[in-house]
Short mmCIF file of C-alpha atoms and ligand atoms in Angstrom, two decimals:
data_model
loop_
_atom_site.label_atom_id
_atom_site.label_comp_id
_atom_site.label_asym_id
_atom_site.label_seq_id
_atom_site.Cartn_x
_atom_site.Cartn_y
_atom_site.Cartn_z
CA UNK A 1 -11.27 -29.33 -23.53
CA UNK A 2 -10.82 -27.87 -20.05
CA UNK A 3 -10.41 -24.12 -19.90
CA UNK A 4 -6.96 -22.88 -18.90
CA UNK A 5 -6.84 -21.42 -15.39
CA UNK A 6 -6.24 -17.70 -15.34
CA UNK A 7 -3.39 -16.96 -12.96
CA UNK A 8 -3.82 -13.65 -11.15
CA UNK A 9 -0.55 -12.38 -9.73
CA UNK A 10 -1.46 -8.73 -9.24
CA UNK A 11 -2.80 -8.71 -5.68
CA UNK A 12 -0.68 -5.67 -4.83
CA UNK A 13 -2.83 -3.74 -7.34
CA UNK A 14 -6.15 -5.10 -6.12
CA UNK A 15 -7.70 -8.17 -4.52
CA UNK A 16 -11.02 -9.87 -5.19
CA UNK A 17 -13.66 -9.10 -2.57
CA UNK A 18 -13.93 -11.95 -0.08
CA UNK A 19 -17.42 -13.58 -0.31
CA UNK A 20 -17.63 -13.41 3.51
CA UNK A 21 -17.12 -9.64 3.20
CA UNK A 22 -19.86 -9.36 0.56
CA UNK A 23 -22.16 -11.35 2.83
CA UNK A 24 -21.49 -9.02 5.76
CA UNK A 25 -22.21 -5.99 3.53
CA UNK A 26 -25.41 -7.17 1.85
CA UNK A 27 -27.99 -6.27 4.57
CA UNK A 28 -26.76 -2.68 4.52
CA UNK A 29 -27.84 -2.14 0.91
CA UNK A 30 -31.46 -3.19 1.13
CA UNK A 31 -32.44 -3.78 4.76
CA UNK A 32 -30.60 -1.24 6.87
CA UNK A 33 -30.11 1.74 4.60
CA UNK A 34 -30.90 4.80 6.73
CA UNK A 35 -28.64 7.83 6.85
CA UNK A 36 -26.66 7.27 10.03
CA UNK A 37 -27.11 10.93 11.04
CA UNK A 38 -30.90 10.55 11.36
CA UNK A 39 -32.91 9.95 14.52
CA UNK A 40 -35.29 7.17 13.46
CA UNK A 41 -34.80 3.45 13.83
CA UNK A 42 -33.49 2.92 10.25
CA UNK A 43 -30.84 5.57 10.88
CA UNK A 44 -29.94 4.11 14.24
CA UNK A 45 -29.40 0.72 12.60
CA UNK A 46 -26.86 2.26 10.24
CA UNK A 47 -25.19 4.21 13.05
CA UNK A 48 -24.92 1.05 15.13
CA UNK A 49 -23.31 -0.83 12.22
CA UNK A 50 -20.74 1.94 11.75
CA UNK A 51 -19.88 2.07 15.42
CA UNK A 52 -19.53 -1.70 15.56
CA UNK A 53 -17.21 -1.60 12.55
CA UNK A 54 -15.21 1.21 14.15
CA UNK A 55 -14.79 -0.89 17.29
CA UNK A 56 -13.70 -3.95 15.25
CA UNK A 57 -11.01 -1.86 13.53
CA UNK A 58 -9.94 -0.19 16.78
CA UNK A 59 -9.51 -3.62 18.42
CA UNK A 60 -7.10 -4.65 15.65
CA UNK A 61 -5.15 -1.39 15.72
CA UNK A 62 -5.08 -1.29 19.54
CA UNK A 63 -6.59 2.18 19.71
CA UNK A 64 -9.77 3.98 20.75
CA UNK A 65 -12.70 3.80 18.30
CA UNK A 66 -12.86 7.59 18.03
CA UNK A 67 -9.34 7.49 16.57
CA UNK A 68 -10.63 5.61 13.50
CA UNK A 69 -11.79 7.58 10.43
CA UNK A 70 -13.46 5.79 7.52
CA UNK A 71 -12.28 7.28 4.24
CA UNK A 72 -12.96 6.77 0.53
CA UNK A 73 -9.66 5.01 -0.24
CA UNK A 74 -5.98 4.78 0.70
CA UNK A 75 -5.09 7.90 -1.29
CA UNK A 76 -7.71 9.89 0.57
CA UNK A 77 -6.41 8.69 3.94
CA UNK A 78 -2.87 9.74 2.97
CA UNK A 79 -4.14 13.14 1.83
CA UNK A 80 -6.18 13.81 4.98
CA UNK A 81 -3.22 12.79 7.14
CA UNK A 82 -0.51 14.73 5.32
CA UNK A 83 -2.41 17.87 4.34
CA UNK A 84 -4.35 17.88 7.58
CA UNK A 85 -1.30 17.74 9.85
CA UNK A 86 0.83 20.03 7.69
CA UNK A 87 -1.82 22.75 7.64
CA UNK A 88 -2.60 22.50 11.36
CA UNK A 89 1.10 22.70 12.23
CA UNK A 90 1.70 25.64 9.92
CA UNK A 91 -1.32 27.46 11.30
CA UNK A 92 0.03 26.93 14.83
CA UNK A 93 3.35 28.45 13.74
CA UNK A 94 5.34 25.27 14.37
CA UNK A 95 7.06 25.25 10.98
CA UNK A 96 6.68 23.84 7.50
CA UNK A 97 9.30 21.15 7.01
CA UNK A 98 8.31 17.58 6.12
CA UNK A 99 10.49 14.44 5.98
CA UNK A 100 9.71 11.58 3.64
CA UNK A 101 11.35 8.85 1.54
CA UNK A 102 11.92 8.64 -2.22
CA UNK A 103 9.91 5.41 -2.62
CA UNK A 104 6.49 6.55 -1.42
CA UNK A 105 3.33 5.91 -3.41
CA UNK A 106 2.20 8.95 -5.40
CA UNK A 107 -0.66 9.41 -2.93
CA UNK A 108 2.07 10.53 -0.53
CA UNK A 109 4.84 12.01 -2.66
CA UNK A 110 2.57 14.02 -4.96
CA UNK A 111 0.74 15.33 -1.89
CA UNK A 112 3.97 16.48 -0.24
CA UNK A 113 5.18 17.95 -3.55
CA UNK A 114 1.94 19.91 -3.73
CA UNK A 115 2.43 21.20 -0.18
CA UNK A 116 5.87 22.42 -1.25
CA UNK A 117 4.86 23.88 -4.61
CA UNK A 118 1.57 25.46 -3.58
CA UNK A 119 1.81 26.12 0.15
CA UNK A 120 5.44 27.01 0.87
CA UNK A 121 6.47 23.79 2.65
CA UNK A 122 9.97 22.31 2.36
CA UNK A 123 10.80 18.62 2.27
CA UNK A 124 13.80 16.46 3.01
CA UNK A 125 13.74 13.17 1.15
CA UNK A 126 15.94 10.72 3.06
CA UNK A 127 17.69 8.12 0.88
CA UNK A 128 16.99 4.38 0.68
CA UNK A 129 19.66 1.73 0.19
CA UNK A 130 19.82 -0.65 -2.76
CA UNK A 131 17.22 -2.88 -1.08
CA UNK A 132 14.78 -0.01 -0.62
CA UNK A 133 15.37 0.38 3.14
CA UNK A 134 15.21 3.68 4.99
CA UNK A 135 17.81 4.08 7.74
CA UNK A 136 16.24 5.60 10.90
CA UNK A 137 19.54 7.45 11.54
CA UNK A 138 19.01 9.33 8.27
CA UNK A 139 15.55 10.33 9.45
CA UNK A 140 16.97 11.50 12.78
CA UNK A 141 19.65 13.52 10.98
CA UNK A 142 17.04 15.19 8.75
CA UNK A 143 14.95 16.51 11.67
CA UNK A 144 15.03 20.30 12.03
CA UNK A 145 13.46 22.57 14.64
CA UNK A 146 10.72 23.38 12.10
CA UNK A 147 9.95 19.74 11.14
CA UNK A 148 6.20 19.26 11.49
CA UNK A 149 5.58 15.82 9.95
CA UNK A 150 7.38 12.60 9.02
CA UNK A 151 5.80 10.28 6.44
CA UNK A 152 7.42 6.92 5.65
CA UNK A 153 5.51 3.98 4.16
CA UNK A 154 5.18 0.69 6.08
CA UNK A 155 5.79 -1.58 3.05
CA UNK A 156 6.52 -0.67 -0.53
CA UNK A 157 3.99 -1.45 -3.24
CA UNK A 158 6.54 -2.21 -5.97
CA UNK A 159 9.33 -4.14 -4.26
CA UNK A 160 7.67 -5.16 -0.97
CA UNK A 161 10.43 -3.88 1.34
CA UNK A 162 9.18 -3.46 4.93
CA UNK A 163 10.49 -0.37 6.75
CA UNK A 164 11.61 -0.15 10.41
CA UNK A 165 8.45 1.76 11.27
CA UNK A 166 8.58 1.27 15.05
CA UNK A 167 12.15 2.65 15.19
CA UNK A 168 11.34 5.68 13.06
CA UNK A 169 8.18 6.20 15.10
CA UNK A 170 10.13 6.08 18.36
CA UNK A 171 12.48 8.84 17.28
CA UNK A 172 9.60 10.96 15.95
CA UNK A 173 7.73 10.51 19.24
CA UNK A 174 10.80 11.49 21.26
CA UNK A 175 10.92 14.79 19.39
CA UNK A 176 7.15 15.34 19.38
CA UNK A 177 6.82 15.18 15.59
CA UNK A 178 3.67 13.53 14.16
CA UNK A 179 4.52 10.36 12.21
CA UNK A 180 2.35 9.10 9.35
CA UNK A 181 2.72 5.73 7.67
CA UNK A 182 1.03 4.52 4.50
CA UNK A 183 0.12 0.96 5.51
CA UNK A 184 -1.89 0.22 2.36
CA UNK A 185 0.30 -2.70 1.28
CA UNK A 186 1.26 -3.84 4.79
CA UNK A 187 -2.26 -4.11 6.24
CA UNK A 188 -2.93 -7.52 4.69
CA UNK A 189 0.16 -9.10 6.20
CA UNK A 190 1.88 -7.15 8.95
CA UNK A 191 0.92 -6.35 12.57
CA UNK A 192 -1.03 -3.12 12.90
CA UNK A 193 -0.87 -2.30 16.62
CA UNK A 194 -0.34 1.46 16.47
CA UNK A 195 1.18 1.59 19.95
CA UNK A 196 3.85 -0.95 18.99
CA UNK A 197 4.45 0.87 15.70
CA UNK A 198 4.69 4.30 17.42
CA UNK A 199 2.64 5.92 14.67
CA UNK A 200 0.27 8.88 14.93
CA UNK A 201 -1.43 8.38 11.57
CA UNK A 202 -1.83 5.17 9.54
CA UNK A 203 -3.69 4.70 6.25
CA UNK A 204 -5.30 1.48 4.97
CA UNK A 205 -7.17 0.74 1.72
CA UNK A 206 -10.04 -1.75 1.41
CA UNK A 207 -9.32 -3.17 -2.02
CA UNK A 208 -5.84 -4.42 -1.04
CA UNK A 209 -7.31 -6.53 1.78
CA UNK A 210 -10.19 -8.34 0.06
CA UNK A 211 -12.76 -5.56 0.66
CA UNK A 212 -14.21 -3.53 -2.23
CA UNK A 213 -12.60 -0.53 -3.91
CA UNK A 214 -13.71 2.88 -2.66
CA UNK A 215 -13.28 2.49 1.09
CA UNK A 216 -10.35 3.09 3.42
CA UNK A 217 -9.37 3.59 7.04
CA UNK A 218 -7.26 6.31 8.60
CA UNK A 219 -6.04 6.07 12.17
CA UNK A 220 -5.46 9.48 13.78
CA UNK A 221 -4.01 9.39 17.30
CA UNK A 222 -5.86 11.60 19.78
CA UNK A 223 -4.21 15.01 20.21
CA UNK A 224 -2.63 14.89 16.73
CA UNK A 225 -2.95 18.37 15.23
CA UNK A 226 -5.08 17.98 12.10
CA UNK A 227 -7.10 20.47 10.07
CA UNK A 228 -9.58 18.50 7.96
CA UNK A 229 -8.88 19.21 4.29
CA UNK A 230 -12.54 18.76 3.28
CA UNK A 231 -15.43 20.79 4.60
CA UNK A 232 -19.01 19.66 5.07
CA UNK A 233 -20.92 17.95 7.84
CA UNK A 234 -19.30 16.83 11.07
CA UNK A 235 -19.05 13.16 10.08
CA UNK A 236 -16.16 10.96 11.20
CA UNK A 237 -15.23 13.09 14.17
CA UNK A 238 -15.07 16.14 11.87
CA UNK A 239 -12.21 14.55 9.94
CA UNK A 240 -14.06 13.43 6.79
CA UNK A 241 -17.43 14.91 5.86
CA UNK A 242 -19.96 12.99 3.80
CA UNK A 243 -22.78 10.55 4.49
CA UNK A 244 -21.13 7.35 5.62
CA UNK A 245 -20.93 4.43 3.18
CA UNK A 246 -22.37 1.93 5.63
CA UNK A 247 -22.06 -1.33 3.62
CA UNK A 248 -18.47 -0.57 2.68
CA UNK A 249 -17.57 0.41 6.23
CA UNK A 250 -19.04 -2.88 7.48
CA UNK A 251 -17.13 -4.64 4.67
CA UNK A 252 -13.70 -3.17 5.35
CA UNK A 253 -13.96 -3.90 9.07
CA UNK A 254 -14.84 -7.55 8.34
CA UNK A 255 -12.09 -7.78 5.71
CA UNK A 256 -9.49 -6.41 8.11
CA UNK A 257 -10.55 -8.91 10.77
CA UNK A 258 -10.33 -11.79 8.30
CA UNK A 259 -7.03 -10.80 6.74
CA UNK A 260 -5.37 -10.30 10.10
CA UNK A 261 -6.81 -13.57 11.46
CA UNK A 262 -5.55 -15.50 8.42
CA UNK A 263 -2.12 -13.83 8.39
CA UNK A 264 -0.52 -16.48 10.62
CA UNK A 265 -1.21 -19.25 8.11
CA UNK A 266 -1.37 -17.24 4.86
CA UNK A 267 1.91 -15.37 5.43
CA UNK A 268 3.80 -18.66 5.74
CA UNK A 269 2.03 -20.27 2.80
CA UNK A 270 2.45 -17.30 0.48
CA UNK A 271 6.06 -16.66 1.57
CA UNK A 272 6.95 -20.27 0.72
CA UNK A 273 5.41 -19.92 -2.75
CA UNK A 274 7.04 -16.52 -3.19
CA UNK A 275 10.46 -17.95 -2.30
CA UNK A 276 9.96 -20.80 -4.75
CA UNK A 277 9.02 -18.28 -7.44
CA UNK A 278 12.01 -16.02 -6.71
CA UNK A 279 14.48 -18.91 -6.67
CA UNK A 280 13.01 -20.33 -9.88
CA UNK A 281 13.15 -17.04 -11.78
CA UNK A 282 16.70 -16.27 -10.70
CA UNK A 283 17.80 -19.82 -11.59
CA UNK A 284 16.16 -20.10 -15.00
CA UNK A 285 16.43 -16.55 -16.34
CA UNK A 286 19.96 -15.23 -16.84
CA UNK A 287 20.49 -11.55 -15.97
CA UNK A 288 17.39 -11.39 -13.82
CA UNK A 289 17.62 -9.60 -10.48
CA UNK A 290 15.46 -9.61 -7.38
CA UNK A 291 14.44 -6.07 -6.41
CA UNK A 292 13.74 -5.08 -2.82
CA UNK A 293 14.98 -6.62 0.41
CA UNK A 294 15.64 -10.39 0.24
CA UNK A 295 14.23 -11.04 3.73
CA UNK A 296 12.37 -7.98 5.01
CA UNK A 297 9.76 -8.07 2.26
CA UNK A 298 6.02 -8.70 2.08
CA UNK A 299 5.17 -12.43 1.97
CA UNK A 300 3.35 -11.99 -1.35
CA UNK A 301 5.84 -9.86 -3.26
CA UNK A 302 8.22 -11.25 -5.89
CA UNK A 303 9.64 -8.36 -7.87
CA UNK A 304 12.40 -8.42 -10.43
CA UNK A 305 14.35 -6.34 -12.89
CA UNK A 306 14.92 -8.37 -16.05
CA UNK A 307 17.72 -7.11 -18.30
CA UNK A 308 17.01 -6.61 -22.00
CA UNK A 309 13.21 -6.63 -21.60
CA UNK A 310 10.59 -3.93 -21.59
CA UNK A 311 7.95 -4.25 -18.93
CA UNK A 312 5.00 -3.80 -21.29
CA UNK A 313 6.23 -6.58 -23.57
CA UNK A 314 6.56 -8.98 -20.65
CA UNK A 315 3.12 -8.11 -19.32
CA UNK A 316 1.51 -8.52 -22.73
CA UNK A 317 3.09 -11.92 -23.36
CA UNK A 318 2.27 -13.09 -19.85
CA UNK A 319 -1.34 -11.98 -20.28
CA UNK A 320 -1.60 -13.92 -23.54
CA UNK A 321 -0.37 -16.94 -21.59
CA UNK A 322 -3.11 -16.40 -18.98
CA UNK A 323 -0.86 -14.82 -16.33
CA UNK A 324 -1.78 -11.38 -14.99
CA UNK A 325 1.14 -9.42 -13.59
CA UNK A 326 2.35 -5.83 -13.23
CA UNK A 327 5.47 -3.75 -13.63
CA UNK A 328 6.82 -1.07 -11.37
CA UNK A 329 6.87 1.61 -14.01
CA UNK A 330 4.13 3.83 -15.35
CA UNK A 331 4.10 4.32 -19.07
CA UNK A 332 2.82 7.65 -20.35
CA UNK A 333 2.08 8.26 -24.03
CA UNK A 334 4.41 5.52 -25.21
CA UNK A 335 7.42 7.01 -23.40
CA UNK A 336 8.39 4.45 -20.80
CA UNK A 337 9.71 6.01 -17.62
CA UNK A 338 11.55 3.89 -15.08
CA UNK A 339 9.91 3.60 -11.68
CA UNK A 340 10.92 6.26 -9.14
CA UNK A 341 11.21 3.47 -6.59
CA UNK A 342 13.75 1.46 -8.59
CA UNK A 343 15.80 4.50 -9.58
CA UNK A 344 15.90 5.66 -5.92
CA UNK A 345 17.37 2.23 -5.12
CA UNK A 346 20.17 2.89 -7.60
CA UNK A 347 18.96 0.50 -10.30
CA UNK A 348 20.16 1.74 -13.71
CA UNK A 349 17.47 3.15 -16.00
CA UNK A 350 17.64 0.42 -18.67
CA UNK A 351 17.39 -2.35 -16.11
CA UNK A 352 14.58 -0.56 -14.27
CA UNK A 353 12.56 -0.56 -17.51
CA UNK A 354 12.43 -4.35 -17.22
CA UNK A 355 10.51 -4.32 -13.94
CA UNK A 356 8.21 -7.25 -13.25
CA UNK A 357 6.08 -7.58 -10.11
CA UNK A 358 4.34 -10.84 -9.34
CA UNK A 359 2.17 -10.41 -6.26
CA UNK A 360 0.55 -13.48 -4.74
CA UNK A 361 -2.70 -13.81 -2.85
CA UNK A 362 -5.07 -16.18 -1.10
CA UNK A 363 -6.02 -18.09 -4.23
CA UNK A 364 -2.46 -18.54 -5.53
CA UNK A 365 -1.48 -22.21 -5.66
CA UNK A 366 1.77 -24.16 -6.03
CA UNK A 367 0.49 -25.14 -9.49
CA UNK A 368 0.23 -21.46 -10.44
CA UNK A 369 3.86 -20.89 -9.49
CA UNK A 370 4.95 -23.95 -11.51
CA UNK A 371 3.06 -22.65 -14.53
CA UNK A 372 4.73 -19.25 -14.25
CA UNK A 373 8.14 -20.89 -13.96
CA UNK A 374 7.38 -23.03 -17.01
CA UNK A 375 6.16 -20.05 -19.03
CA UNK A 376 8.27 -17.03 -18.14
CA UNK A 377 11.75 -18.12 -19.37
CA UNK A 378 10.58 -18.66 -22.95
CA UNK A 379 8.76 -15.30 -22.95
CA UNK A 380 11.91 -13.53 -21.79
CA UNK A 381 13.97 -15.36 -24.40
CA UNK A 382 11.56 -14.32 -27.15
CA UNK A 383 11.60 -10.65 -26.08
CA UNK A 384 15.37 -10.59 -25.84
CA UNK A 385 15.75 -12.09 -29.32
CA UNK A 386 13.89 -9.06 -30.64
CA UNK A 387 16.16 -6.66 -28.77
CA UNK A 388 19.32 -6.19 -30.85
CA UNK A 389 21.05 -4.16 -28.12
CA UNK A 390 20.65 -7.01 -25.63
CA UNK A 391 21.65 -9.66 -28.16
CA UNK A 392 24.85 -7.71 -28.88
CA UNK A 393 25.81 -7.17 -25.23
CA UNK A 394 23.71 -9.16 -22.78
CA UNK A 395 24.05 -7.85 -19.22
N1 PLP B 401 -0.43 3.60 -1.02
C1 PLP B 401 0.09 2.47 -1.52
C2 PLP B 401 1.37 1.94 -0.96
C3 PLP B 401 -0.57 1.78 -2.54
O1 PLP B 401 -0.04 0.65 -3.02
C4 PLP B 401 -1.79 2.31 -3.03
C5 PLP B 401 -2.48 1.65 -4.16
O2 PLP B 401 -1.88 1.12 -5.05
C6 PLP B 401 -2.29 3.48 -2.46
C7 PLP B 401 -1.60 4.10 -1.46
C8 PLP B 401 -3.60 4.07 -2.92
O3 PLP B 401 -4.68 3.34 -2.44
P1 PLP B 401 -6.13 3.53 -3.11
O4 PLP B 401 -6.08 2.84 -4.42
O5 PLP B 401 -7.08 2.90 -2.15
O6 PLP B 401 -6.34 4.99 -3.23
#
């Protein structure tokens, strides 16, 4: 009997490390392992590898290598950017007002909440429409004389909506306000030229782009006011202390090169599969809704709200059928809470509890999509049959 293929549709949560990335990293575990701050030849080998990686990343982002900071993850990059700029601006007496959106990852929104609760900052959260889009006019209208930072994500992790980053960046630049974007989900698919995007700070995470977990990149434009939140040695241009993780730095630079080089072909291939998946789900499952923007969405994101279903039930049944997926909502101590992203988009609570995110990747095949389309409708039917409220009034 041949073993059933496991179908991994959770690439927005994490990707497998590309073997070419592992290969690039390997010499830096056992051959070139010196502390890059040292003066001997082992150390110089590590320092050279870091500077080469920094140049590779800078070439992709269209910036100077000294504007690249290697971090521990996407969350850390967001924290250094947001806390660092907010504190520097406050210290310089420029104000303490921050603008953001209601659909940010917790790495951003919890950080801004903390600035407000613990450090006296104020925030304006501009709305999103029912497709999860921020309107740049709303950002412009929210700007005050004491606004010191704008933070709007490039692409959303739950529904895949891609924001008009260059437009928001242009209006921030005009007014001299630093603009940060969380590009963790976008980096694997979208262009990253920081001059085209008009961003001052941009965060990337390794494990979303086929590099390992525990490494990230933060772009900080020269002249951006930033007080490093961590203290220690002067590593990473005094932005992020700590002995550099050389193999992982080499790995994320290689991964970024590969993912951006493959984007031309992979974006088209994955978008075609995604569209097939979306059309199939909407056709075969009554009362299922696409969440996020129908066109301006990541090529690998198919996200839905399925009426009459709880997310955990769907995920459990899918997993039993060999399909690994995710929901948009976090469940704490058995009390399901709808996703803040979906509720900000105006999706009613009950419907938001039926969130299902299928995120494709390099190894996703047309056969995988067919299997999902063959499997999902009967799972949904089974769950709904056990939901008396839905059976009584299906919506
Ligand atoms: N920002 C977004 C949009 C994300 O999707 C994630 C991870 O899910 C993060 C930030 C955090 O990245 P990391 O897991 O590298 O800390």
